[in-house]
Coordinates of N, CA, C and O in Angstrom, one line a residue:
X68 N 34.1 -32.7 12.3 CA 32.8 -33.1 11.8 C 32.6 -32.3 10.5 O 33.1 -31.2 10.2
X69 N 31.6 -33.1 9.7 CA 31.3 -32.5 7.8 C 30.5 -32.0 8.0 O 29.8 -32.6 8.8
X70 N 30.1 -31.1 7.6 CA 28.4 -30.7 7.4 C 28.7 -30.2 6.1 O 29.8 -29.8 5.7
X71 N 27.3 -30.3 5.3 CA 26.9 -30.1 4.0 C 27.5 -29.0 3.8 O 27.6 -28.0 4.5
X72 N 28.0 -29.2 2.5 CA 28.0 -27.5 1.9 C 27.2 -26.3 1.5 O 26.6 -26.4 0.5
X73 N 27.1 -24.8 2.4 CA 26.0 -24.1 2.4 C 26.2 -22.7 1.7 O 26.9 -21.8 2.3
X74 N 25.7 -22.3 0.6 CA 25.7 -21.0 0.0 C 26.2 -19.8 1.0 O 25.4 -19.5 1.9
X75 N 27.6 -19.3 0.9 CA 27.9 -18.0 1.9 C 28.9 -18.9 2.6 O 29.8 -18.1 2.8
X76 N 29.2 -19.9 3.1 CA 30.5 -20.5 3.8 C 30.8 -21.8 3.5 O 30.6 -22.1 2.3
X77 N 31.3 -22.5 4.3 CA 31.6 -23.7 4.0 C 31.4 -24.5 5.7 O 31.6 -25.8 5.6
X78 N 31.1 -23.9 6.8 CA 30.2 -24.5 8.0 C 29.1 -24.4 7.8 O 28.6 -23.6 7.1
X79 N 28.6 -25.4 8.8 CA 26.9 -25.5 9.2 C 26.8 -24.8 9.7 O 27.8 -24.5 10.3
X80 N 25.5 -24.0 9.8 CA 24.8 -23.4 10.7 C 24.5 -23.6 11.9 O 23.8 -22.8 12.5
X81 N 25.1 -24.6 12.3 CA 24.5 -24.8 14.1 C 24.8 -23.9 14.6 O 25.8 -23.4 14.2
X82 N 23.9 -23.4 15.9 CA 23.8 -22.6 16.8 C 24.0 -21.1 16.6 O 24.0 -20.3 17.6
X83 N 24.1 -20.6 15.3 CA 24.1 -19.3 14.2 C 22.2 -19.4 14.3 O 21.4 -20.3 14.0
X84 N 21.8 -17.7 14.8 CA 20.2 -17.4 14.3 C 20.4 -16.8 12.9 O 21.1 -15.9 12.6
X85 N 19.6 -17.3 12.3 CA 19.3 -16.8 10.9 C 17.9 -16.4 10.9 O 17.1 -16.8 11.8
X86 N 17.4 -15.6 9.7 CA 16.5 -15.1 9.4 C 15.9 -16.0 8.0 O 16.7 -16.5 7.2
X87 N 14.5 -16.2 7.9 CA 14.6 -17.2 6.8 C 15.1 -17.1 5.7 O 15.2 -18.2 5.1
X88 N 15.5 -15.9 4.9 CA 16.3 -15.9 3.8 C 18.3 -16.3 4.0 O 19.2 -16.4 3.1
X89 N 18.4 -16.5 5.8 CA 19.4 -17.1 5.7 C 20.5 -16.2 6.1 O 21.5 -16.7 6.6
X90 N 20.3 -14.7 6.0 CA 21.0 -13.9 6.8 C 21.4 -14.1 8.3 O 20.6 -14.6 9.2
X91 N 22.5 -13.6 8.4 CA 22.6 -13.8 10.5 C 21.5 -12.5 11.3 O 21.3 -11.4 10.9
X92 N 21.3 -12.9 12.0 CA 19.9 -11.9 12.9 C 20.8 -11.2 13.5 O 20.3 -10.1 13.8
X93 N 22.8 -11.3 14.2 CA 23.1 -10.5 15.2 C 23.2 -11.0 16.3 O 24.0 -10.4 17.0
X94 N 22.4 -12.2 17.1 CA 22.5 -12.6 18.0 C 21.1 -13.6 18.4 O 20.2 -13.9 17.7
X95 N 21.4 -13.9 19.6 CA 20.2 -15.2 19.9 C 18.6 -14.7 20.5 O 17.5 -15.2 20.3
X96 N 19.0 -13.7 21.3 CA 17.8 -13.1 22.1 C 17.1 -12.6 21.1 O 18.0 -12.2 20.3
X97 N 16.3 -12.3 20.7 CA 14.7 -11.2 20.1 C 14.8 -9.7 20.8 O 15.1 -9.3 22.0
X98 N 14.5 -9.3 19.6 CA 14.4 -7.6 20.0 C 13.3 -7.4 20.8 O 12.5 -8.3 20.7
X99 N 12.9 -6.6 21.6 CA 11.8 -6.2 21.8 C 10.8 -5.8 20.2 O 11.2 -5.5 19.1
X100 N 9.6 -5.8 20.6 CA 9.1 -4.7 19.5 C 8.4 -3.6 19.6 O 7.5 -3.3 18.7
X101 N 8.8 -2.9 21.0 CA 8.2 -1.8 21.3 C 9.2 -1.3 22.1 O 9.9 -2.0 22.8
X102 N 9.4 -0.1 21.9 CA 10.3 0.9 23.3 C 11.7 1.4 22.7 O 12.0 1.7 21.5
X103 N 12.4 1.5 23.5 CA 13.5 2.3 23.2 C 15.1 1.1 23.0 O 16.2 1.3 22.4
X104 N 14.6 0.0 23.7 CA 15.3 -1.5 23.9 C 15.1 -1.8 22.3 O 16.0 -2.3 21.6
X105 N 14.2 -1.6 21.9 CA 13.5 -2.1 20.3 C 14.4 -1.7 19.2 O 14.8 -2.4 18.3
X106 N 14.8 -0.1 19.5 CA 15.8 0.2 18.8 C 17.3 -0.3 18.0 O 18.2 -0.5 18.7
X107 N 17.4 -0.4 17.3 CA 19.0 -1.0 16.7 C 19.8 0.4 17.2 O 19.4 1.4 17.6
X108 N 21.3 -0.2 16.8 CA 22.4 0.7 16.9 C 22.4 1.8 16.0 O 22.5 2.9 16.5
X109 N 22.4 1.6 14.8 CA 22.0 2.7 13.9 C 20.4 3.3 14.2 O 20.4 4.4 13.6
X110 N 19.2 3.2 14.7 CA 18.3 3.8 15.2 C 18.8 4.6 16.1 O 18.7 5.8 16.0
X111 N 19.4 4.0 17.2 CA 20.1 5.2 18.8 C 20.7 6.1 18.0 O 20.0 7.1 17.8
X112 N 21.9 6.0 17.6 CA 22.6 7.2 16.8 C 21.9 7.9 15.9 O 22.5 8.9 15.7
X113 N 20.6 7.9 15.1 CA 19.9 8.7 14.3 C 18.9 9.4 15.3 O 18.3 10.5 15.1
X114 N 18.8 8.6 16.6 CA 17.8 9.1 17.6 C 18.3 10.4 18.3 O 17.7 11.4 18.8
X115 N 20.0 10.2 18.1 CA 20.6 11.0 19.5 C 20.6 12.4 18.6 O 20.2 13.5 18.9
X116 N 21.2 12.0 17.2 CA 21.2 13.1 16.2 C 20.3 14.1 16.2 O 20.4 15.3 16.5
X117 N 19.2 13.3 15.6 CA 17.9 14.2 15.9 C 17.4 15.2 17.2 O 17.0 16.3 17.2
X118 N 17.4 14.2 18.3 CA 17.1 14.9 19.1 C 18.6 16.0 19.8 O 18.6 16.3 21.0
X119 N 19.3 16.3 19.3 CA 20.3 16.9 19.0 C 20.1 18.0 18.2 O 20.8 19.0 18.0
X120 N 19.0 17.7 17.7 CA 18.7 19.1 16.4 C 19.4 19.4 15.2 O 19.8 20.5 14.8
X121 N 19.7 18.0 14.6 CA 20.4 18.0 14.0 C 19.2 17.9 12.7 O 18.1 17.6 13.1
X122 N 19.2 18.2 11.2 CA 18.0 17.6 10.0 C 18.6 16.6 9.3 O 19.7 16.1 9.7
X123 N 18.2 16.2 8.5 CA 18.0 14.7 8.3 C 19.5 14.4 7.4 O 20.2 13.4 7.3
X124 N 19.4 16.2 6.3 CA 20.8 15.8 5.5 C 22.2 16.0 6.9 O 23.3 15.4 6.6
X125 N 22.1 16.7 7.9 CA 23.1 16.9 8.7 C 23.5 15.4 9.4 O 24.6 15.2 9.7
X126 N 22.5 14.5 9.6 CA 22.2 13.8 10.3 C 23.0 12.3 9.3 O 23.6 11.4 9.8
X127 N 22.9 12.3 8.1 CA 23.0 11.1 7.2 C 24.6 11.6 7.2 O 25.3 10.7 7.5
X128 N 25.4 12.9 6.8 CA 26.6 13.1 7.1 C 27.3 12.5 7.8 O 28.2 11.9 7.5
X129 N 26.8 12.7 9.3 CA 27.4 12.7 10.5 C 27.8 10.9 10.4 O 28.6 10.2 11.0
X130 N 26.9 10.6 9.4 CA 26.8 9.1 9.6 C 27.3 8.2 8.6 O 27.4 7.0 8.7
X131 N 27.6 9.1 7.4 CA 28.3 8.8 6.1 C 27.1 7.9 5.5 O 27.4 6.9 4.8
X132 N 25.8 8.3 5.6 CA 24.4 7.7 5.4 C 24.0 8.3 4.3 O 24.5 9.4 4.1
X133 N 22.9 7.8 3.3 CA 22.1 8.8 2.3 C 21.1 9.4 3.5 O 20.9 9.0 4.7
X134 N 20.7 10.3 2.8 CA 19.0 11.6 3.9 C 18.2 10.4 3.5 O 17.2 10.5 4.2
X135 N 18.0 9.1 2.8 CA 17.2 8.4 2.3 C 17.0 7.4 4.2 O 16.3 7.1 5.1
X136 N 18.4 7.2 3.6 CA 18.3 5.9 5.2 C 18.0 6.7 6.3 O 17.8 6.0 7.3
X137 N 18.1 7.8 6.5 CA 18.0 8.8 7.8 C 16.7 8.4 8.4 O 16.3 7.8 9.4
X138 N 15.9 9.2 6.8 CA 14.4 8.9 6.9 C 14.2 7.8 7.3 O 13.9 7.6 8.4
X139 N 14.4 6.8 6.4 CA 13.4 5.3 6.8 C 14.2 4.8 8.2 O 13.4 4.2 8.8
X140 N 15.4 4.8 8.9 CA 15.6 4.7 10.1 C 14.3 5.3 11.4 O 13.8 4.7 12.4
X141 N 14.3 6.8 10.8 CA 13.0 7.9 11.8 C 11.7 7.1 11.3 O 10.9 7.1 12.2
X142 N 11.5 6.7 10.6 CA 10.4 5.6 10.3 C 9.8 4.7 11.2 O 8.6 4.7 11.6
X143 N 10.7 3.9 11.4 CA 11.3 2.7 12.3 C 11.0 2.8 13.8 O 10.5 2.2 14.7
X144 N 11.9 4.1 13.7 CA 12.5 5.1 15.1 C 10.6 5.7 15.9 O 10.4 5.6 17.1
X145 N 10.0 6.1 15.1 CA 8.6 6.5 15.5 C 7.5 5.0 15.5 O 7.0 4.4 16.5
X146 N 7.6 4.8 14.4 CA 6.8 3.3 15.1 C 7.0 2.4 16.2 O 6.1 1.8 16.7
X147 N 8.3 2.3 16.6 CA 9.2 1.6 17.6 C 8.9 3.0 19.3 O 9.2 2.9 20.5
X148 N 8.5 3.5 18.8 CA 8.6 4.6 20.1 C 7.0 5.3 20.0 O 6.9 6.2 20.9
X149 N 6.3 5.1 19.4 CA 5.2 5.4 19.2 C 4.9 6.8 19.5 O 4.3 7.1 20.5
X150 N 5.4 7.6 18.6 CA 5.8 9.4 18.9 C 5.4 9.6 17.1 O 5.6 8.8 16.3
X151 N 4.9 10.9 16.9 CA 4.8 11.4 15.9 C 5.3 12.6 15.3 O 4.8 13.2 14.3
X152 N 6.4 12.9 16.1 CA 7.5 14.2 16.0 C 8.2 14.2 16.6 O 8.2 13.7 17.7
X153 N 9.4 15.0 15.9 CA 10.9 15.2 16.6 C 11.1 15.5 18.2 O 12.1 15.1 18.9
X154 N 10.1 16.2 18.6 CA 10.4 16.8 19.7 C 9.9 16.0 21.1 O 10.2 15.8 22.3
X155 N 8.5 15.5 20.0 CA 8.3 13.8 21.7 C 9.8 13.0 21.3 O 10.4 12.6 22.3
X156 N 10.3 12.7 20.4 CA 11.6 12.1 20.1 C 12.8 12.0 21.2 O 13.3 11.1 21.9
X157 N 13.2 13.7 20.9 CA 13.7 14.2 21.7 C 13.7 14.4 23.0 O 14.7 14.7 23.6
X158 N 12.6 14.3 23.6 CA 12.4 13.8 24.8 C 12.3 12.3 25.5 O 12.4 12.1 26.7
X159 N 12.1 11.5 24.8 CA 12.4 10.3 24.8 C 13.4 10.2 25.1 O 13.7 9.9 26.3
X160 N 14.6 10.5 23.8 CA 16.1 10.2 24.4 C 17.0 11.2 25.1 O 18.2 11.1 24.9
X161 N 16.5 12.2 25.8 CA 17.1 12.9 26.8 C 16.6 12.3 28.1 O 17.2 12.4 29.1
X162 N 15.0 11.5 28.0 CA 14.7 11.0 29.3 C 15.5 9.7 29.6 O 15.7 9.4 30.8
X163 N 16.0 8.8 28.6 CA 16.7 7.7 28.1 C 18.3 8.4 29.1 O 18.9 7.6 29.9
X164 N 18.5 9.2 29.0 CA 20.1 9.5 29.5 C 20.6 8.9 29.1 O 21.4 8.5 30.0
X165 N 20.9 8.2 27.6 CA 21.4 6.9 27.0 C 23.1 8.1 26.9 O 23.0 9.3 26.7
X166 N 24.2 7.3 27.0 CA 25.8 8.0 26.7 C 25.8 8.5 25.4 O 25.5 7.9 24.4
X167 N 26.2 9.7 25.4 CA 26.3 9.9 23.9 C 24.8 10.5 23.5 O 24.6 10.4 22.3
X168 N 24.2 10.8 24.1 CA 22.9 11.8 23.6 C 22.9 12.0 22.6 O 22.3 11.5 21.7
X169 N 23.7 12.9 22.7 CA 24.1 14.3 21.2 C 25.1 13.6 20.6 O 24.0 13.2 20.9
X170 N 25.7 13.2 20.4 CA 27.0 12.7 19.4 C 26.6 11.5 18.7 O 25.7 10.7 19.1
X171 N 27.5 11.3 16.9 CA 27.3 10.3 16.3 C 27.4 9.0 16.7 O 26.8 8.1 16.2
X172 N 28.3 9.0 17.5 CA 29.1 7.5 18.1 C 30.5 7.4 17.0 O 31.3 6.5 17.1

């Protein structure tokens, strides 16, 4: 089967979620937009860091990240978890027992 030709490939989009500028979303389900589930992959690993006691330039290393993206991840990371410091943070994901706590992944 033909489908149109589309800026970025040369298949149709069926059954691909996109975002409306057309980016892929990652997958079909919706995030949550609250809790610890809400989180992305790169959020958990800035989450584990942190509450690891790790700062923000230790933290962007570990991750081959700018301190820029650290920040606006912990951004994300506190609105999504509705906490206003490192250390409710840190209790979060020690209560989470998520693998890899402390480590970058």
């Amino acid at each position: 089967m033909r489908g149109r030709w589309r800026p970025g490939g040369g298949r149709p989009l069926a059954g691909r979620a996109t975002t409306r500028s057309g980016r892929r979303t990652g997958g079909l389900r919706p995030r949550p937009g609250q809790g610890w589930d809400a989180l992305t992959a790169s959020e958990r690993k800035v989450a584990r860091l942190i509450a690891a006691g790790h700062t923000n330039r230790l933290a962007a290393a570990a991750l081959l990240v700018s301190p820029h993206t650290v920040n606006t991840h912990l951004a994300s990371i506190f609105r999504k978890l509705s906490v206003h410091s490192r250390v409710r943070l840190a209790r979060i994901v020690l209560a989470e027992g998520d693998p890899g706590t402390a480590t970058a992944d």
